[in-house]
Coordinates of C-alpha atoms in Angstrom, one line a residue:
Chain A
M1 CA 0.0 0.0 0.0
T2 CA 1.2 3.5 -0.8
S3 CA 2.4 5.3 2.3
I4 CA 1.9 9.1 2.6
S5 CA 3.3 11.5 5.1
V6 CA 1.1 14.4 6.0
I7 CA 3.4 17.0 7.4
N8 CA 2.3 18.2 10.8
Y9 CA 3.8 21.6 11.5
G10 CA 1.0 22.9 13.8
V11 CA -1.3 24.4 11.2
G12 CA -4.7 23.2 12.0
N13 CA -7.0 20.5 10.9
L14 CA -5.3 17.4 9.5
H15 CA -8.2 15.0 10.2
S16 CA -10.0 15.4 6.9
I17 CA -6.9 15.2 4.7
K18 CA -5.8 12.0 6.5
K19 CA -9.2 10.4 6.2
G20 CA -9.5 11.5 2.6
L21 CA -6.2 10.0 1.6
E22 CA -7.1 6.8 3.5
K23 CA -10.3 6.6 1.7
A24 CA -8.3 6.9 -1.5
G25 CA -6.5 3.7 -0.5
S26 CA -3.2 4.9 1.1
E27 CA -1.7 4.5 4.4
V28 CA -1.4 7.9 6.0
K29 CA 0.9 9.1 8.8
I30 CA 0.8 12.5 10.3
L31 CA 4.4 13.3 10.9
N32 CA 7.0 15.9 11.8
N33 CA 9.9 13.4 12.0
V34 CA 12.5 13.8 9.2
N35 CA 13.4 10.1 9.0
E36 CA 9.9 8.9 8.9
I37 CA 9.0 11.4 6.3
K38 CA 11.9 10.3 4.1
K39 CA 10.6 6.7 4.2
S40 CA 7.1 7.4 2.8
D41 CA 6.2 7.2 -0.8
A42 CA 4.7 10.7 -1.0
I43 CA 4.5 13.8 1.1
V44 CA 1.5 16.1 1.6
L45 CA 2.1 19.6 2.8
P46 CA -1.3 20.9 4.1
G47 CA -1.9 24.2 5.8
V48 CA -4.1 27.1 6.6
G49 CA -3.3 30.4 8.2
A50 CA -0.5 32.9 7.8
F51 CA 2.5 32.3 5.5
A52 CA 5.3 33.7 7.7
E53 CA 4.1 31.8 10.7
A54 CA 3.8 28.5 8.8
K55 CA 7.2 29.0 7.2
K56 CA 8.7 29.5 10.7
N57 CA 7.0 26.3 12.0
L58 CA 8.2 24.4 9.1
H59 CA 11.8 25.4 9.7
S60 CA 13.3 22.1 10.8
L61 CA 11.6 20.2 8.0
Q62 CA 12.1 22.5 5.0
E63 CA 15.5 21.1 3.9
T64 CA 14.0 17.6 3.9
I65 CA 11.0 18.6 1.8
I66 CA 13.2 20.5 -0.7
Q67 CA 15.6 17.5 -0.9
E68 CA 12.8 15.0 -1.3
A69 CA 11.3 17.1 -4.0
K70 CA 14.6 17.1 -5.9
N71 CA 14.9 13.3 -5.4
G72 CA 11.6 13.0 -7.4
K73 CA 9.3 12.0 -4.5
P74 CA 5.7 12.9 -5.2
L75 CA 4.8 16.1 -3.3
L76 CA 1.3 17.5 -2.9
G77 CA 0.7 21.0 -1.5
I78 CA -2.7 22.1 -0.4
C79 CA -3.8 25.7 0.1
L80 CA -1.1 27.3 2.2
G81 CA 1.0 24.2 1.3
L82 CA 0.8 25.3 -2.4
Q83 CA 1.8 28.8 -1.5
L84 CA 4.8 27.6 0.6
F85 CA 6.1 25.8 -2.5
F86 CA 6.7 29.1 -4.2
T87 CA 9.7 31.5 -4.1
R88 CA 8.3 34.2 -1.9
S89 CA 5.1 35.6 -0.4
F90 CA 4.0 39.2 0.0
E91 CA 1.6 38.2 2.9
G92 CA 2.5 40.4 5.8
R93 CA 6.3 41.0 5.5
L94 CA 8.0 39.6 2.4
T95 CA 8.9 36.0 3.3
D96 CA 10.8 33.4 1.3
G97 CA 9.1 30.1 0.5
L98 CA 10.6 26.8 -0.4
N99 CA 11.2 27.8 -4.0
I100 CA 10.2 24.3 -5.3
L101 CA 8.0 26.2 -7.8
Q102 CA 9.1 29.6 -9.0
G103 CA 6.9 32.7 -8.5
D104 CA 5.3 35.0 -6.0
I105 CA 2.4 34.7 -3.6
V106 CA 0.3 37.9 -3.9
K107 CA -3.0 39.2 -2.5
L108 CA -6.3 38.8 -4.3
P109 CA -7.8 42.1 -5.4
T110 CA -9.8 44.0 -2.8
T111 CA -12.6 44.6 -5.3
V112 CA -13.9 41.2 -4.0
K113 CA -14.6 40.1 -0.4
L114 CA -11.6 38.6 1.3
P115 CA -10.9 35.9 2.3
Q116 CA -12.4 34.1 -0.6
I117 CA -14.5 31.5 1.4
G118 CA -16.6 29.0 -0.4
W119 CA -17.1 26.9 -3.5
N120 CA -15.7 28.1 -6.8
T121 CA -15.3 26.4 -10.2
I122 CA -12.1 25.3 -11.8
E123 CA -11.4 25.8 -15.5
I124 CA -9.2 23.1 -16.8
Q125 CA -6.3 24.4 -18.8
R126 CA -4.7 21.1 -19.7
P127 CA -5.4 17.4 -19.1
S128 CA -4.1 15.8 -15.9
L129 CA -4.3 12.3 -14.4
I130 CA -5.5 13.9 -11.1
L131 CA -8.6 15.3 -13.0
D132 CA -9.8 11.9 -14.3
G133 CA -13.6 12.0 -13.7
V134 CA -13.5 15.8 -12.9
S135 CA -15.1 18.2 -15.4
D136 CA -14.6 21.8 -16.3
N137 CA -16.6 24.0 -14.0
N138 CA -16.8 21.5 -11.1
Y139 CA -16.9 23.2 -7.7
M140 CA -14.1 23.1 -5.2
Y141 CA -13.8 24.6 -1.7
F142 CA -11.5 27.5 -1.4
V143 CA -10.4 29.5 1.7
H144 CA -7.6 32.1 1.0
S145 CA -6.7 35.7 0.5
Y146 CA -3.5 35.2 -1.5
Y147 CA -2.7 33.3 -4.7
A148 CA 0.3 32.1 -6.7
K149 CA 1.6 34.1 -9.6
P150 CA 4.0 31.6 -11.2
D151 CA 7.0 32.7 -13.3
T152 CA 5.8 30.3 -16.0
A153 CA 2.3 29.4 -17.0
K154 CA 3.3 26.0 -18.3
D155 CA 2.7 24.2 -15.0
I156 CA -0.9 25.5 -14.6
V157 CA -3.4 22.7 -14.9
A158 CA -6.5 24.7 -13.9
T159 CA -7.5 28.2 -13.1
T160 CA -10.3 29.9 -11.1
E161 CA -11.8 33.3 -11.2
Y162 CA -12.2 35.5 -8.2
G163 CA -11.6 39.2 -8.9
V164 CA -8.7 37.9 -11.0
T165 CA -8.0 34.6 -12.8
F166 CA -5.6 32.7 -10.7
P167 CA -4.0 29.2 -10.9
S168 CA -5.9 26.7 -8.8
I169 CA -4.0 23.5 -9.7
F170 CA -0.3 23.2 -10.6
E171 CA 1.6 20.2 -11.8
K172 CA 5.3 20.0 -12.5
D173 CA 7.0 16.6 -12.7
N174 CA 6.6 15.1 -9.2
I175 CA 5.1 18.3 -7.7
T176 CA 1.3 18.8 -7.5
A177 CA -0.5 21.6 -5.7
T178 CA -4.0 22.8 -5.3
Q179 CA -5.2 26.2 -4.0
F180 CA -8.5 24.6 -2.9
H181 CA -9.0 22.0 -0.3
P182 CA -9.7 18.6 -2.0
E183 CA -10.4 17.1 1.4
K184 CA -13.2 19.6 1.9
S185 CA -14.5 19.5 -1.6
G186 CA -17.0 16.7 -1.1
K187 CA -17.2 13.9 -3.7
T188 CA -15.2 15.7 -6.4
G189 CA -12.4 16.4 -3.9
L190 CA -12.3 12.8 -2.9
I191 CA -12.0 11.8 -6.6
I192 CA -9.0 14.1 -6.9
L193 CA -7.3 12.6 -3.9
K194 CA -8.0 9.1 -5.2
N195 CA -6.5 10.1 -8.6
Y196 CA -3.5 11.5 -6.8
V197 CA -2.9 8.4 -4.8
N198 CA -3.2 6.4 -8.0
T199 CA -0.4 8.5 -9.6
I200 CA 2.0 7.7 -6.8
R201 CA 4.1 4.7 -8.0
K202 CA 5.4 2.4 -5.5
Chain B
M1 CA -17.6 31.9 -10.2
L2 CA -17.9 31.8 -6.4
A3 CA -21.1 30.1 -5.4
K4 CA -23.5 31.3 -2.7
R5 CA -23.5 28.8 0.1
I6 CA -26.4 27.0 1.8
I7 CA -25.6 26.1 5.3
P8 CA -27.8 23.9 7.6
C9 CA -27.4 24.5 11.3
L10 CA -27.8 21.8 13.9
D11 CA -28.5 22.6 17.5
V12 CA -26.4 20.2 19.6
R13 CA -26.6 19.5 23.3
E14 CA -24.6 16.9 25.1
G15 CA -23.6 15.3 21.8
R16 CA -27.2 15.1 20.5
V17 CA -29.2 17.1 18.0
V18 CA -32.0 18.7 19.9
K19 CA -34.3 20.1 17.3
G20 CA -36.3 17.5 15.5
V21 CA -34.8 16.6 12.2
Q22 CA -36.7 14.6 9.7
F23 CA -34.6 12.4 7.5
V24 CA -35.3 9.1 6.0
N25 CA -32.8 6.2 6.3
L26 CA -31.0 7.4 9.4
K27 CA -29.9 4.9 11.9
D28 CA -29.7 7.5 14.6
E29 CA -31.4 10.7 13.9
G30 CA -30.0 12.4 17.0
D31 CA -26.4 11.9 16.1
P32 CA -24.8 15.1 14.8
A33 CA -22.1 13.3 12.9
E34 CA -24.6 11.2 11.0
L35 CA -26.9 14.1 10.3
A36 CA -24.1 16.3 9.1
Q37 CA -23.2 13.6 6.7
A38 CA -26.8 13.3 5.5
Y39 CA -26.8 17.0 4.8
G40 CA -23.5 16.7 3.0
R41 CA -25.0 14.0 0.7
E42 CA -28.0 16.3 0.1
G43 CA -25.8 19.1 -1.1
A44 CA -25.1 21.3 1.9
D45 CA -22.1 23.5 1.3
E46 CA -21.1 23.5 4.9
V47 CA -22.6 22.5 8.2
V48 CA -22.8 24.5 11.5
F49 CA -23.1 22.9 14.9
L50 CA -24.3 25.2 17.7
D51 CA -23.8 23.8 21.1
I52 CA -25.0 25.9 24.0
T53 CA -23.7 23.6 26.7
A54 CA -20.8 25.4 28.2
S55 CA -19.9 23.3 31.2
H56 CA -16.5 21.7 31.2
E57 CA -17.5 18.0 31.3
K58 CA -20.0 18.5 28.5
R59 CA -17.4 20.2 26.3
K60 CA -15.6 16.9 26.2
I61 CA -18.8 15.3 24.7
L62 CA -18.8 18.0 22.1
L63 CA -15.2 17.5 21.2
D64 CA -15.8 13.8 20.8
T65 CA -18.8 14.7 18.4
V66 CA -16.5 17.0 16.5
R67 CA -13.9 14.3 16.2
R68 CA -16.4 11.7 14.9
T69 CA -17.9 14.2 12.4
A70 CA -14.5 15.1 11.0
E71 CA -13.8 11.5 10.2
T72 CA -16.7 11.2 7.8
L73 CA -17.6 14.7 6.6
F74 CA -15.7 16.0 3.6
I75 CA -17.2 19.5 3.5
P76 CA -16.3 22.3 6.0
F77 CA -18.0 22.5 9.3
T78 CA -18.1 25.2 12.0
V79 CA -18.6 24.8 15.7
G80 CA -20.1 27.5 17.8
G81 CA -21.5 28.1 21.3
G82 CA -19.7 28.5 24.6
I83 CA -16.3 29.3 23.1
L84 CA -14.6 31.7 25.5
S85 CA -10.9 31.5 25.0
I86 CA -8.0 30.7 22.6
D87 CA -7.8 27.3 24.4
D88 CA -11.4 26.6 23.6
I89 CA -10.8 27.5 20.0
R90 CA -7.7 25.3 19.8
D91 CA -9.6 22.3 21.3
V92 CA -12.4 22.5 18.7
L93 CA -10.0 23.0 15.8
D94 CA -7.7 20.3 16.9
S95 CA -10.7 17.9 17.2
G96 CA -11.3 18.5 13.5
A97 CA -13.6 21.4 13.0
D98 CA -12.7 23.8 10.2
K99 CA -14.0 26.9 11.8
V100 CA -15.2 28.2 15.1
S101 CA -17.9 30.7 15.7
I102 CA -17.4 33.1 18.6
N103 CA -20.0 35.6 19.9
T104 CA -20.2 36.7 23.6
A105 CA -16.5 36.3 24.2
A106 CA -15.7 38.4 21.1
V107 CA -17.8 41.3 22.3
K108 CA -16.4 41.1 25.9
E109 CA -12.8 40.9 24.7
P110 CA -12.6 42.1 21.0
N111 CA -8.9 41.3 21.0
L112 CA -9.8 37.6 21.1
I113 CA -10.7 37.9 17.4
K114 CA -7.3 39.3 16.5
K115 CA -5.4 36.9 18.7
S116 CA -7.2 33.9 17.4
A117 CA -6.9 35.1 13.8
D118 CA -3.2 35.5 14.3
A119 CA -2.9 32.0 15.9
F120 CA -5.2 30.0 13.6
G121 CA -5.8 32.2 10.5
S122 CA -8.8 34.5 9.8
Q123 CA -10.4 31.8 7.7
C124 CA -11.4 29.8 10.7
I125 CA -12.7 32.6 12.9
V126 CA -16.4 33.3 12.4
V127 CA -17.8 36.0 14.5
A128 CA -21.5 35.6 15.3
I129 CA -23.5 38.7 15.7
D130 CA -27.1 38.5 17.1
A131 CA -28.8 41.8 16.3
K132 CA -32.2 43.2 17.1
R133 CA -33.9 46.3 15.8
V134 CA -34.3 49.4 17.9
Y135 CA -36.9 51.8 16.6
K136 CA -35.5 54.9 18.3
I137 CA -33.3 57.6 16.9
N138 CA -30.4 57.2 19.4
E139 CA -27.4 59.5 18.9
G140 CA -24.3 57.9 17.6
K141 CA -26.1 54.9 16.1
T142 CA -26.3 54.0 12.4
I143 CA -29.9 54.8 11.7
V144 CA -31.3 53.0 8.6
E145 CA -34.6 53.5 6.9
T146 CA -36.5 50.2 6.6
S147 CA -40.0 49.5 5.3
E148 CA -41.0 49.2 9.0
G149 CA -39.5 52.6 9.9
L150 CA -36.2 54.1 11.0
C151 CA -34.2 51.9 13.2
W152 CA -30.7 50.8 14.3
W153 CA -29.6 47.3 15.3
E154 CA -28.4 46.4 18.7
V155 CA -26.0 43.6 19.5
Y156 CA -27.3 41.0 22.0
L157 CA -25.2 38.4 23.9
E158 CA -25.8 35.1 25.7
G159 CA -27.9 33.7 23.0
G160 CA -30.1 36.8 22.7
R161 CA -30.7 37.5 26.3
V162 CA -28.4 40.4 27.1
P163 CA -28.6 43.7 25.2
T164 CA -25.3 45.6 24.9
G165 CA -26.1 49.0 23.5
I166 CA -23.6 48.3 20.8
D167 CA -24.5 49.2 17.2
A168 CA -24.3 46.0 15.1
I169 CA -23.1 47.8 12.0
E170 CA -20.2 49.4 13.8
W171 CA -19.4 46.1 15.5
A172 CA -19.3 44.3 12.2
K173 CA -16.8 46.9 10.8
R174 CA -14.7 46.4 14.0
V175 CA -14.8 42.6 13.5
E176 CA -13.3 43.1 10.0
E177 CA -10.6 45.3 11.4
L178 CA -9.8 42.7 14.0
E179 CA -9.4 40.2 11.1
G180 CA -12.5 38.1 11.7
G181 CA -12.9 35.8 8.7
E182 CA -16.7 35.8 8.3
I183 CA -19.7 37.2 10.1
L184 CA -22.6 34.9 11.0
L185 CA -25.4 37.5 11.3
T186 CA -28.6 36.5 13.0
S187 CA -31.7 38.7 13.1
M188 CA -33.3 38.2 16.5
D189 CA -36.5 39.8 15.1
C190 CA -36.8 37.2 12.4
D191 CA -35.3 34.2 14.0
G192 CA -37.9 31.5 14.5
T193 CA -40.6 33.4 12.5
Q194 CA -40.0 31.6 9.2
S195 CA -41.2 34.8 7.5
G196 CA -37.9 35.7 5.8
Y197 CA -34.5 37.1 6.7
D198 CA -34.0 40.7 7.9
I199 CA -33.0 41.9 4.4
S200 CA -32.2 45.5 5.5
L201 CA -29.9 44.3 8.3
T202 CA -28.1 41.8 6.0
R203 CA -27.6 44.4 3.2
E204 CA -26.4 47.1 5.6
I205 CA -23.8 44.8 7.2
S206 CA -22.7 43.3 3.8
E207 CA -22.2 46.7 2.3
S208 CA -20.4 48.1 5.3
T209 CA -17.7 45.3 5.4
N210 CA -15.6 43.4 2.9
I211 CA -15.7 40.0 4.5
P212 CA -18.3 37.2 3.8
I213 CA -21.7 37.5 5.5
I214 CA -23.7 34.4 6.5
A215 CA -27.3 35.5 6.9
S216 CA -29.3 33.7 9.6
G217 CA -32.8 33.8 11.1
G218 CA -36.1 33.7 9.4
A219 CA -35.8 31.3 6.5
G220 CA -39.2 29.6 5.9
K221 CA -39.1 28.9 2.2
P222 CA -36.7 28.9 -0.7
E223 CA -37.9 32.4 -1.8
H224 CA -36.5 33.8 1.4
I225 CA -33.0 32.5 0.6
V226 CA -33.2 33.9 -2.9
Q227 CA -34.2 37.3 -1.4
V228 CA -31.4 37.4 1.1
F229 CA -28.9 36.6 -1.7
I230 CA -30.2 39.1 -4.2
E231 CA -31.5 42.0 -2.0
G232 CA -29.6 41.2 1.2
K233 CA -26.3 40.7 -0.6
A234 CA -25.5 37.8 1.7
D235 CA -22.7 35.4 0.7
A236 CA -24.2 32.4 2.5
A237 CA -27.6 31.5 4.0
L238 CA -27.9 29.6 7.2
A239 CA -31.2 27.9 8.1
A240 CA -32.4 25.2 10.5
S241 CA -36.0 24.3 10.5
I242 CA -36.6 24.7 6.8
F243 CA -34.2 21.8 6.2
H244 CA -34.8 19.8 9.3
R245 CA -38.5 19.4 8.7
G246 CA -37.7 17.9 5.3
T247 CA -40.3 20.0 3.6
H248 CA -37.7 21.8 1.5
P249 CA -34.7 19.5 1.1
I250 CA -31.4 21.3 0.3
S251 CA -31.4 19.8 -3.2
E252 CA -34.8 21.3 -4.0
V253 CA -33.8 24.7 -2.5
K254 CA -30.6 24.7 -4.6
S255 CA -32.4 23.9 -7.9
Y256 CA -34.9 26.7 -7.1
I257 CA -32.1 29.2 -6.5
T258 CA -30.3 28.2 -9.6
K259 CA -33.4 28.9 -11.7
K260 CA -33.3 32.4 -10.3
G261 CA -29.9 32.8 -11.8
I262 CA -27.9 32.6 -8.6
P263 CA -24.7 30.5 -8.7
V264 CA -24.9 27.6 -6.4
R265 CA -23.0 24.3 -6.3
L266 CA -25.2 21.6 -7.6

């Protein structure tokens, strides 16, 4: 069975992501231990809350995550996890991210209510294994005030509109990231998690 | 496009749902976890649990309920009632809730909003405001012309028992400044009447702030929900009895709303 580490760095609710990945047929451990994380087949970086605070909490694990990403291990970032993959964030004071993906994290326009909280649609930009059984305009659950502005558009799998069109799914080699919460996106979200688990090769 | 949300609310006491809920095919119709799941299947966008039991021992029962719910529910859920401190918030979130709703404690110590937003993120801090109309032209209050006359809205605490003299519109603005993530706005005039939401109140608060507003109190039929979205400019509509009685299942309400041109997740 595929083993997945969900990284626990003190940022909220990990119950649903654990259950969602288990439902998808993987063995899930919630971890903050470097050696254990290295042993798993894939790593999930979850997260809600503030970027700088999360980055600080992640400190002792960040080299491991960067190294594992370079080694080709499948990595999934969710919400703030996605944002942490990027080069830097403008949330609060300018803070460096993990730079696994290149680009900036910037604020959604204030012409719309912030945070964006709720169900929004994804527009699929290119086919992906993780979207098997998911259609254009399916609803996902979003909670965020910032979004990723990548240096290159080629890793964007889907986009979403909220005051601005922003990338809601990224895929680059072994790196996958969603701005929405698949573990909170009902049936469709569970399909995405299942597809993701299926893409992880033992 | 961001959809308007439909949120059923369950009143929970000592781990049981207290208001009668009519659902077919439920093994245990008093179990909040099972009911939340049933609502999820029906198309609820989120679920809110309100627990008014505040005593220490009984909080443990609530946390257990939250834990069991989180294991089977794959849509967001909020827990409110009796949350007084950062520790209470942490307990509920650690047990698996996505958001907490705070009310009395936020008014008594507004900085709790800021502190908890800093600690857990704004997105999980819902500030509940219970507001009641006052048909007097009091100085310093935001007076609004409604079809029933000039009034302002007063914030009430302790589940609607204690008036505060605080102007609800001013308080809502303050909640935004303190980085509350959402406002759960209940009209005490309309709550329980099933004759519609307080549209003026909802619109005033929605237009005075730039954070999502969940309208509550008064839903009796699908038209009321359409009205609070279009005229009240609410971002989400919370209701209890309309869904519990089973006369207007969520799926039916949603398809009605869609026909009126409002984006909802189907």
